[in-house]
mmCIF file of C-alpha atoms and ligand atoms in Angstrom:
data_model
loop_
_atom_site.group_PDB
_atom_site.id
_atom_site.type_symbol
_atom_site.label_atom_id
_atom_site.label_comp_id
_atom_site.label_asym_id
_atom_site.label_seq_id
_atom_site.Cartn_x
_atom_site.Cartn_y
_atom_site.Cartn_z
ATOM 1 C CA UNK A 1 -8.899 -11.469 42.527
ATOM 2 C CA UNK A 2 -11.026 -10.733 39.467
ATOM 3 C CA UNK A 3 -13.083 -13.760 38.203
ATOM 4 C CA UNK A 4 -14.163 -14.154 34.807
ATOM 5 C CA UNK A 5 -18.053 -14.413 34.311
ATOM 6 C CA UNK A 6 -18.836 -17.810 32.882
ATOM 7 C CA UNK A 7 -21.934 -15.726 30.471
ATOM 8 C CA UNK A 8 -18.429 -13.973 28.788
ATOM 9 C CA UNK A 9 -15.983 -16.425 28.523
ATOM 10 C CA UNK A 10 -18.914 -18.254 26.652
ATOM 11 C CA UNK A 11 -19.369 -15.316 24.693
ATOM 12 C CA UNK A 12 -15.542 -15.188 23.942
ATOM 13 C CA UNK A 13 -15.561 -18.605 23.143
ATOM 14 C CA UNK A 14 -18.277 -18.099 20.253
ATOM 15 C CA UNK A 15 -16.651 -14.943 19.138
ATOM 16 C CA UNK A 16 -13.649 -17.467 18.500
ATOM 17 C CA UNK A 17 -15.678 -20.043 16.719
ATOM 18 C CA UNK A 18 -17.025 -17.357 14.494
ATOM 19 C CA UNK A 19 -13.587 -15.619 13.367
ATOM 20 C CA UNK A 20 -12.130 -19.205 12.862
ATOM 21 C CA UNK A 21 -15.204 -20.245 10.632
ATOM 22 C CA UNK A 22 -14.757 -17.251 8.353
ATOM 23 C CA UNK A 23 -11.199 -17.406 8.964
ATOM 24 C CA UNK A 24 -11.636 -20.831 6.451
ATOM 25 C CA UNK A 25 -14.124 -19.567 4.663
ATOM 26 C CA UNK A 26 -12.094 -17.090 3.034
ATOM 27 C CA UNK A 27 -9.285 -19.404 2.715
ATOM 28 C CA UNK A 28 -11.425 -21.891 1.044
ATOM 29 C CA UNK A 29 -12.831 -18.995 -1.644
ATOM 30 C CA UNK A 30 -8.942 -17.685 -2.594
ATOM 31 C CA UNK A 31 -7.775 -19.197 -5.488
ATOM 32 C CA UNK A 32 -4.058 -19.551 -5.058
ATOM 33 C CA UNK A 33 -3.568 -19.613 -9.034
ATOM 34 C CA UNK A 34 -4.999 -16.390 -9.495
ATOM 35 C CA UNK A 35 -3.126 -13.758 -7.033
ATOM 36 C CA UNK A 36 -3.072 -10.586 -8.046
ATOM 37 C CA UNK A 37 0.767 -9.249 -9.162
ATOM 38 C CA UNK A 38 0.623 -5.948 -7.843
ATOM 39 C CA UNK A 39 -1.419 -4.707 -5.215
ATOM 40 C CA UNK A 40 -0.995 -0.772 -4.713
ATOM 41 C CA UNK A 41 -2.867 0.345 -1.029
ATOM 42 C CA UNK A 42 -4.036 3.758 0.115
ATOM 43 C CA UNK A 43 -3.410 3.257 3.726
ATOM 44 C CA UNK A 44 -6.183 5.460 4.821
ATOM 45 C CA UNK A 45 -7.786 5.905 8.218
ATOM 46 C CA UNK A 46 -5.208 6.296 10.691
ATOM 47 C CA UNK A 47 -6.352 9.315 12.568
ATOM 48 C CA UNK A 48 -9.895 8.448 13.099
ATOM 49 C CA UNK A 49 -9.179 5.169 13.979
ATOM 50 C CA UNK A 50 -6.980 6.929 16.980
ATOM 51 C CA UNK A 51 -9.816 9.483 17.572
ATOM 52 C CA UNK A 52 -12.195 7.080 17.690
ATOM 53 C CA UNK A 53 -10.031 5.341 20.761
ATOM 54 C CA UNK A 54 -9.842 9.582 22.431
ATOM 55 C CA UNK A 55 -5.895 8.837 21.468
ATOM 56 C CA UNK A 56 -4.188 11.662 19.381
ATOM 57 C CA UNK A 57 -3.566 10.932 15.641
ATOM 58 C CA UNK A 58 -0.088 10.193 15.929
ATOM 59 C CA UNK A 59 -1.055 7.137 17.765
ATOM 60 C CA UNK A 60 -3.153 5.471 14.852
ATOM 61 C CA UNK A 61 -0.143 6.028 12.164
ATOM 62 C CA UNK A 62 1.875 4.165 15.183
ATOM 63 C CA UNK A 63 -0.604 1.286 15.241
ATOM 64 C CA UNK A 64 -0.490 1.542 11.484
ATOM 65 C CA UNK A 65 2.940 0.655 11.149
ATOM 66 C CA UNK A 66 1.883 -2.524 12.541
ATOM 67 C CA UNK A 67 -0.021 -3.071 10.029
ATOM 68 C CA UNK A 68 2.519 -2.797 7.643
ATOM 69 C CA UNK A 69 4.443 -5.138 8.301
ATOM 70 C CA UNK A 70 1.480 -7.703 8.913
ATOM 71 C CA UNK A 71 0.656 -7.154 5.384
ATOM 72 C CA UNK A 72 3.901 -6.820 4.185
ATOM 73 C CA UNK A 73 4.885 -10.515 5.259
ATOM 74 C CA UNK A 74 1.323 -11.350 4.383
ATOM 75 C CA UNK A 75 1.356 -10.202 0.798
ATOM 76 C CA UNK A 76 4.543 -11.975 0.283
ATOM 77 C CA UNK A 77 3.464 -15.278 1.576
ATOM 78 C CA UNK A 78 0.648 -15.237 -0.794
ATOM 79 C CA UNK A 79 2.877 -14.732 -3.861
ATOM 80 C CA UNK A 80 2.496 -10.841 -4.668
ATOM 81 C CA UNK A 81 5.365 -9.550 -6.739
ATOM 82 C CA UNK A 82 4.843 -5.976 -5.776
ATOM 83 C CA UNK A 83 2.708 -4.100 -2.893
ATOM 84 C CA UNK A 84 2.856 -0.699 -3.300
ATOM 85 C CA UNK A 85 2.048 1.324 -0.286
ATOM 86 C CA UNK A 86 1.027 4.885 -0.596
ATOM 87 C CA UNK A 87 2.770 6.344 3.067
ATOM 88 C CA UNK A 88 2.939 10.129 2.278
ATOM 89 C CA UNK A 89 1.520 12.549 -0.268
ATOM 90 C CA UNK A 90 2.687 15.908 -1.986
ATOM 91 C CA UNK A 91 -0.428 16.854 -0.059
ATOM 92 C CA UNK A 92 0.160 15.862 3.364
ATOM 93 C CA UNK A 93 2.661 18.405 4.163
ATOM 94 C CA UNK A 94 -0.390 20.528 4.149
ATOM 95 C CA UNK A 95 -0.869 18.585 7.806
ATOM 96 C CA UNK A 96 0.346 20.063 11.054
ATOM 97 C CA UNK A 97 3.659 20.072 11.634
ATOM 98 C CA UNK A 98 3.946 17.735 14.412
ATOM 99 C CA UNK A 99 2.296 15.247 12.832
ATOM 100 C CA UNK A 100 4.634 15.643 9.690
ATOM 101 C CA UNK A 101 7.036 15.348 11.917
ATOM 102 C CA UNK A 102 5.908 11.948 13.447
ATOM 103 C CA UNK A 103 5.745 10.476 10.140
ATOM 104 C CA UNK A 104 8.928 11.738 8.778
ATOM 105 C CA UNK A 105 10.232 9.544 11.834
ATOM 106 C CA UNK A 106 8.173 6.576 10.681
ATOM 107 C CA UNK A 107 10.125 5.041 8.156
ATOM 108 C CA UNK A 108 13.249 5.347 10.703
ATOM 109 C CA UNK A 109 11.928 3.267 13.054
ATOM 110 C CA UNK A 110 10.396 1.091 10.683
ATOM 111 C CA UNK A 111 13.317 0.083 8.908
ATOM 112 C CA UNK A 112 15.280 0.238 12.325
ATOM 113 C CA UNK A 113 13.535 -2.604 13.399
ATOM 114 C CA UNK A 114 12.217 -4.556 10.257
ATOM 115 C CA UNK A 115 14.772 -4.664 7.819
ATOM 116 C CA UNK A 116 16.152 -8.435 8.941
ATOM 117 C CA UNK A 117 12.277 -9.687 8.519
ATOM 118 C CA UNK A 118 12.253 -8.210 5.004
ATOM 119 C CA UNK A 119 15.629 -9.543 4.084
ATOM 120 C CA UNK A 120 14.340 -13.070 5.697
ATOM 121 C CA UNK A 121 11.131 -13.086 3.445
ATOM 122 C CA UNK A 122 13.795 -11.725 0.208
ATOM 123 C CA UNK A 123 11.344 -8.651 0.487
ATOM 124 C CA UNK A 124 13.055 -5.828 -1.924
ATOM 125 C CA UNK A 125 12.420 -2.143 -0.515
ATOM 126 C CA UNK A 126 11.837 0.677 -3.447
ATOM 127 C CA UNK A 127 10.773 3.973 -3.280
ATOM 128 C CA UNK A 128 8.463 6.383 -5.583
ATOM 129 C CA UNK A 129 8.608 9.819 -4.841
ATOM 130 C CA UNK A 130 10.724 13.322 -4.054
ATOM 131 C CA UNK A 131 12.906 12.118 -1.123
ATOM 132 C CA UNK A 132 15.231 14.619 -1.275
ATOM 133 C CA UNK A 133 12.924 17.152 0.468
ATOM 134 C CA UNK A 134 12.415 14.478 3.244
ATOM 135 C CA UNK A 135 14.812 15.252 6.984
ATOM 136 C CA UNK A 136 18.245 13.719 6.426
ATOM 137 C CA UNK A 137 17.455 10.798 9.014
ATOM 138 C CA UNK A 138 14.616 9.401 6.858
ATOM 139 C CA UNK A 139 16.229 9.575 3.565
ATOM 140 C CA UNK A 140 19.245 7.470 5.141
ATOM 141 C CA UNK A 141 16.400 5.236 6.736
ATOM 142 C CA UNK A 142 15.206 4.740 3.287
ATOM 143 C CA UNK A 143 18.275 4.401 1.349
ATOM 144 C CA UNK A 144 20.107 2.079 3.795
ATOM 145 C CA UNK A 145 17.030 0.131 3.679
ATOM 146 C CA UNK A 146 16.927 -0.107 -0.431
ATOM 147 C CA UNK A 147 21.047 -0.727 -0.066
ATOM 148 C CA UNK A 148 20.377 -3.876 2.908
ATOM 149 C CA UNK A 149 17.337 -5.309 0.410
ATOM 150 C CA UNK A 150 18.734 -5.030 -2.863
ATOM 151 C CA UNK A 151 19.854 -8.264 -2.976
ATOM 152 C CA UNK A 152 16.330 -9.828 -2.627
ATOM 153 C CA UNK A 153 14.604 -11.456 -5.332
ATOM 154 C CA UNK A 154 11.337 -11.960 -3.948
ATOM 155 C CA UNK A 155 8.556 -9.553 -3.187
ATOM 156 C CA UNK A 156 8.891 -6.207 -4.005
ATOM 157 C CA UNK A 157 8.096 -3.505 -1.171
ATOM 158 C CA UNK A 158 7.441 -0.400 -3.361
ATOM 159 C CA UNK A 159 6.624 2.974 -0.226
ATOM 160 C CA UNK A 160 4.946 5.952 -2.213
ATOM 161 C CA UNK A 161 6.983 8.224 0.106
ATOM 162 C CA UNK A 162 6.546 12.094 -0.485
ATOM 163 C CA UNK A 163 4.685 10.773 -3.910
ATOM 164 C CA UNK A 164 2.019 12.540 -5.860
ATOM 165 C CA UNK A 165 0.611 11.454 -9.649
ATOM 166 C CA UNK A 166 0.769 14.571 -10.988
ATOM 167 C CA UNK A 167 3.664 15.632 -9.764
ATOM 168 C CA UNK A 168 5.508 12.344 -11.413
ATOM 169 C CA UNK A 169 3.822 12.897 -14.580
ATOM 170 C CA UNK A 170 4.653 16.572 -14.686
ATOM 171 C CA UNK A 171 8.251 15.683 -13.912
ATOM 172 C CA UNK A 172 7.791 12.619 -17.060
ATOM 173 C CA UNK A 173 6.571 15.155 -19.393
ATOM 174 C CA UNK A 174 9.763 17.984 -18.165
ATOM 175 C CA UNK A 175 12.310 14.907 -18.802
ATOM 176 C CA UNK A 176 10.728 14.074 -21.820
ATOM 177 C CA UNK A 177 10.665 17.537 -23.595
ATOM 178 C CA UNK A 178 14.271 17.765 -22.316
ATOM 179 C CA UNK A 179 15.412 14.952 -24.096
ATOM 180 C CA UNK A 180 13.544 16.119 -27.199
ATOM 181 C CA UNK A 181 15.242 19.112 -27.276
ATOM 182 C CA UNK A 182 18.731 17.517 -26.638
ATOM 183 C CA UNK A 183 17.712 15.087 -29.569
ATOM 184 C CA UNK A 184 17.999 12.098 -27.225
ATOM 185 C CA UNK A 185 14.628 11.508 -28.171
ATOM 186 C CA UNK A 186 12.655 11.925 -31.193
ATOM 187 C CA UNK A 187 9.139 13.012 -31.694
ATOM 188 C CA UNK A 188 7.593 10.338 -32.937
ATOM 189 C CA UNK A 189 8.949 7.594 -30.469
ATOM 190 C CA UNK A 190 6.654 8.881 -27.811
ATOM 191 C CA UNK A 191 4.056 6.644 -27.150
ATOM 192 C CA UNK A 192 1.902 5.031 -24.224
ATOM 193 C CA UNK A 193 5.376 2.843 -23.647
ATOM 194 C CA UNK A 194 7.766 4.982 -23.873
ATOM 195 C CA UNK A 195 6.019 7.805 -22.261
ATOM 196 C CA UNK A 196 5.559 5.161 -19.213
ATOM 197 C CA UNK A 197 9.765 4.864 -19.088
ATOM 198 C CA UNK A 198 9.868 8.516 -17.801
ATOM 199 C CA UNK A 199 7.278 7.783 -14.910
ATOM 200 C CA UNK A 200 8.555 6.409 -11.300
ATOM 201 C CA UNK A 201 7.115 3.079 -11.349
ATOM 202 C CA UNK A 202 9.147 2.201 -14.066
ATOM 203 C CA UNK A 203 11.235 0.704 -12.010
ATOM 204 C CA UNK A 204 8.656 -1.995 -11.143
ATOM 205 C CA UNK A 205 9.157 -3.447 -15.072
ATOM 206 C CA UNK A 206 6.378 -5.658 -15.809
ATOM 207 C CA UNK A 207 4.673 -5.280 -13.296
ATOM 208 C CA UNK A 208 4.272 -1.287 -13.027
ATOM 209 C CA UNK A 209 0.546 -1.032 -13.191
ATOM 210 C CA UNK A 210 -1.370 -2.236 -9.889
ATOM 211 C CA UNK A 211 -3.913 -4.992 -11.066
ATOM 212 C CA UNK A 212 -5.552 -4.388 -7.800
ATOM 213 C CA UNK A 213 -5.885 -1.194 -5.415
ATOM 214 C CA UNK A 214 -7.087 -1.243 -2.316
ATOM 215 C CA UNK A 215 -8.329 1.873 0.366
ATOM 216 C CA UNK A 216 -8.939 1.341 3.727
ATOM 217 C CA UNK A 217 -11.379 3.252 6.065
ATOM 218 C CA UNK A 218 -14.222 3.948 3.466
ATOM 219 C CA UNK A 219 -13.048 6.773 1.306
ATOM 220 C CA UNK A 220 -13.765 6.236 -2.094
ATOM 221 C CA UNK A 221 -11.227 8.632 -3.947
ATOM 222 C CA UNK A 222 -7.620 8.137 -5.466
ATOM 223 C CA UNK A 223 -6.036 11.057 -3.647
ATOM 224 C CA UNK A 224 -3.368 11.764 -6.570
ATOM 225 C CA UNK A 225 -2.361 8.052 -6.150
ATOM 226 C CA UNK A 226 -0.981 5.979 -9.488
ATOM 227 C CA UNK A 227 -3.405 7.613 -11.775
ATOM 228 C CA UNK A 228 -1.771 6.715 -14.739
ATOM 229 C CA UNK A 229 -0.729 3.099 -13.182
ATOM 230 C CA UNK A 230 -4.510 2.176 -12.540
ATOM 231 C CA UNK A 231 -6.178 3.091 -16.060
ATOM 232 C CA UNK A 232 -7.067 -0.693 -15.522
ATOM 233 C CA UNK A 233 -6.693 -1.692 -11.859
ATOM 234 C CA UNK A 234 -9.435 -3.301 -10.150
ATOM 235 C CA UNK A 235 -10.718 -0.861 -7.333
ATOM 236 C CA UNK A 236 -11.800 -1.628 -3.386
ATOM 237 C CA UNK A 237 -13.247 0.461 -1.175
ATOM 238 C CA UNK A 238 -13.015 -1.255 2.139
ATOM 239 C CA UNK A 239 -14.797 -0.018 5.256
ATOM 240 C CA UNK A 240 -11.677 -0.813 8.092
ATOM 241 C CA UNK A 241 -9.108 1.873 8.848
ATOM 242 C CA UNK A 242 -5.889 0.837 8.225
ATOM 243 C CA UNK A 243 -4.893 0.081 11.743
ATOM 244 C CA UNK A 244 -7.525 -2.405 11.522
ATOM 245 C CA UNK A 245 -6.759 -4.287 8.071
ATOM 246 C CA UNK A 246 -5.282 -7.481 8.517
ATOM 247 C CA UNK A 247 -4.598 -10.650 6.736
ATOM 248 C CA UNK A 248 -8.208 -11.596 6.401
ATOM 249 C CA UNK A 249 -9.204 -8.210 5.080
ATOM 250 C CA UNK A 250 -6.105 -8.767 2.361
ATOM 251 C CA UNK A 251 -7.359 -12.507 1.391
ATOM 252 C CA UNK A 252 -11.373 -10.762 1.097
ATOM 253 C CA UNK A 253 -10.075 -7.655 -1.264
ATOM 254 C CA UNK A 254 -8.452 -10.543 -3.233
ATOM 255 C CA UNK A 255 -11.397 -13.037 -3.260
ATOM 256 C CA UNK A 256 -13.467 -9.496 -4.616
ATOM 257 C CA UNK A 257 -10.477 -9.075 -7.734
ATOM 258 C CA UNK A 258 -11.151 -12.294 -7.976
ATOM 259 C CA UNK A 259 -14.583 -12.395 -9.209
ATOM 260 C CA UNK A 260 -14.248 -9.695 -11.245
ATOM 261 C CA UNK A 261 -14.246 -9.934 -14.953
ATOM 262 C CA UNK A 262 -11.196 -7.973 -16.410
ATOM 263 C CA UNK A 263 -12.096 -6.835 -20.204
ATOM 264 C CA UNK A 264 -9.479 -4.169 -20.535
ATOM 265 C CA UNK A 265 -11.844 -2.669 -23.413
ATOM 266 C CA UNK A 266 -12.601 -5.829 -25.122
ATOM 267 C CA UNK A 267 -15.061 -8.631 -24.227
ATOM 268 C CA UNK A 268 -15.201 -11.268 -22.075
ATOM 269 C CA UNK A 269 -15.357 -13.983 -23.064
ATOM 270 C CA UNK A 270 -12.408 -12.886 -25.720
HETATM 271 C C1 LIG B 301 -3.478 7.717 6.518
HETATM 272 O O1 LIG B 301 -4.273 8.027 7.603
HETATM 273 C C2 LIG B 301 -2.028 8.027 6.723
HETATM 274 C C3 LIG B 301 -1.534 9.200 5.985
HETATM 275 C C4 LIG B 301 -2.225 9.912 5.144
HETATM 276 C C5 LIG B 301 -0.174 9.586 6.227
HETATM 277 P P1 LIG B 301 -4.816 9.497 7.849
HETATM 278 O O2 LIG B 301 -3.820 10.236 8.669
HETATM 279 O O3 LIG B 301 -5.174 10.158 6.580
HETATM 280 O O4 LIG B 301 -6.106 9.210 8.716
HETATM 281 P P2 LIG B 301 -7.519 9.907 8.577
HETATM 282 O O5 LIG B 301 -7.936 9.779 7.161
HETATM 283 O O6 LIG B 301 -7.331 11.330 8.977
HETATM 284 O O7 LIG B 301 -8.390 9.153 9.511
HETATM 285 C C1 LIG B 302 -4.075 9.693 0.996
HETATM 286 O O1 LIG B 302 -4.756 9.869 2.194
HETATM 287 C C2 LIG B 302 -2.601 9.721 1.246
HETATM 288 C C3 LIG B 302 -2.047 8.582 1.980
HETATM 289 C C4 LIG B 302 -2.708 7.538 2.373
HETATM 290 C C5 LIG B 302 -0.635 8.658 2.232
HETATM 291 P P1 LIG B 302 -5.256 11.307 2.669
HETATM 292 O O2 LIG B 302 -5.914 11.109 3.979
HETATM 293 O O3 LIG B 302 -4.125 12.274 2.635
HETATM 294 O O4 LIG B 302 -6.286 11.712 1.534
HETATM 295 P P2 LIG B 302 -7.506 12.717 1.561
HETATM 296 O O5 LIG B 302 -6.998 14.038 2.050
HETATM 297 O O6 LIG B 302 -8.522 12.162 2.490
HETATM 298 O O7 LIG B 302 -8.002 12.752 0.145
HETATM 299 MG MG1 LIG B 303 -6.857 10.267 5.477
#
């Protein structure tokens, strides 16, 4: 029988104390009034967070699925009208192909099992990116998953799936000069606005440009991730890898937009 050594379960006991104190801190800091709209996340870190544990790669995006959902329900709760989650990249089929593999699988067994929470919490699923070039198993993951959720009203879960910036605005500018030259579309009615029609996250309306973005695991680079959509997001550079983000790291990023001072060119106090 394996007894517990009173000097720990002390120890366990403050450890408690501690999480629970900041646990209120930060809720006492958010301001409830003032929660971001959309909040776009580079879900970074998944492989050294498994390499750190001598587990292969594949075993942190696992773990980071987890997280997902956490903040998924999380983001909700707290009022967020869109959380866009970078998943994939044009870049990462550059990655070996099992691990491609595994997370061409992801969104299967994600959906498999989480659809009915998303649907509970009216959490719409929509998707930037090329899917067609995804297997055929995880573009009907996806679509079914759009189809069972399109009916919600409340959050919307937008997966950068197979996305890339430049790709979407070289595909905006291909669309547009087609249209041009069918005379769908004159000259002079492209502008910032309309120019931002052509672009995937157009389908987020209002609420296309991220007001914060968030990227786990201490990378401080964009990775071909919304750069038109952030021009004017608030950035965060968080140290945890993604596996390790939870609903306190969510409430701190917020607390940090929080005390920022948005000028959007002009001045502050304007
Ligand atoms: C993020 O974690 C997930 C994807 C890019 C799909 P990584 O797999 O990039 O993990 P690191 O950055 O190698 O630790
Ligand atoms: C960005 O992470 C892409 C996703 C999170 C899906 P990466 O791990 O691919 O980015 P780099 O290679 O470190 O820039
Ligand atoms: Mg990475």
């Amino acid at each position: 029988m394996s007894v517990i050594n009173p000097k720990y379960m002390i120890k366990m006991e403050e450890q408690l104390v501690f999480s629970k104190s900041k646990h209120d801190e930060i809720n006492q800091q958010l301001d409830m009034e003032r929660i971001p709209n959309h909040i776009a996340i580079i879900m970074d870190g998944n492989g050294r967070w498994a390499q750190k544990r001598h587990l292969p790669r594949v075993a942190g995006h696992k773990q980071g699925m987890q997280t997902v959902k956490k903040i998924t329900i999380a983001a909700s709760e707290l009022g967020v009208k869109v959380l866009s989650l970078y998943a994939f990249s044009t870049e990462n089929w550059k990655r070996p192909s099992s691990e491609v593999s595994y997370l061409m699988q992801l969104p299967v067994r994600f959906f498999s099992t989480f659809v009915p929470d998303l649907v509970k919490h009216n959490v719409k699923v929509t998707v930037m990116g090329d899917i067609t070039q995804l297997p055929e198993a995880t573009q009907k993951a996806v679509k079914d998953a759009m189809a069972d959720t399109a009916h919600c009203t409340g959050m919307i879960l937008n997966f950068a799936l197979n996305y890339g910036s430049r790709d979407e605005i070289t595909q905006a500018a291909k669309k547009i000069a087609e249209d041009v030259q069918n005379g769908n579309l004159a000259l002079a009615d492209i502008d910032e606005a309309s120019f931002g029609k052509y672009l995937m996250s157009t389908q987020l309306g209002q609420f296309a440009n991220p007001d914060l973005l968030i990227r786990t695991s201490g990378e401080e680079r964009i990775s071909n991730f919304m750069l038109w959509q952030i021009a004017y997001s608030e950035l965060e550079f968080v140290p945890e890898h993604w596996p390790d983000f939870d609903e306190d790291s969510l409430r701190s990023a917020i607390i940090a937009y929080q005390g920022r001072h948005r000028r959007f060119g002009g001045l502050k106090n304007q």
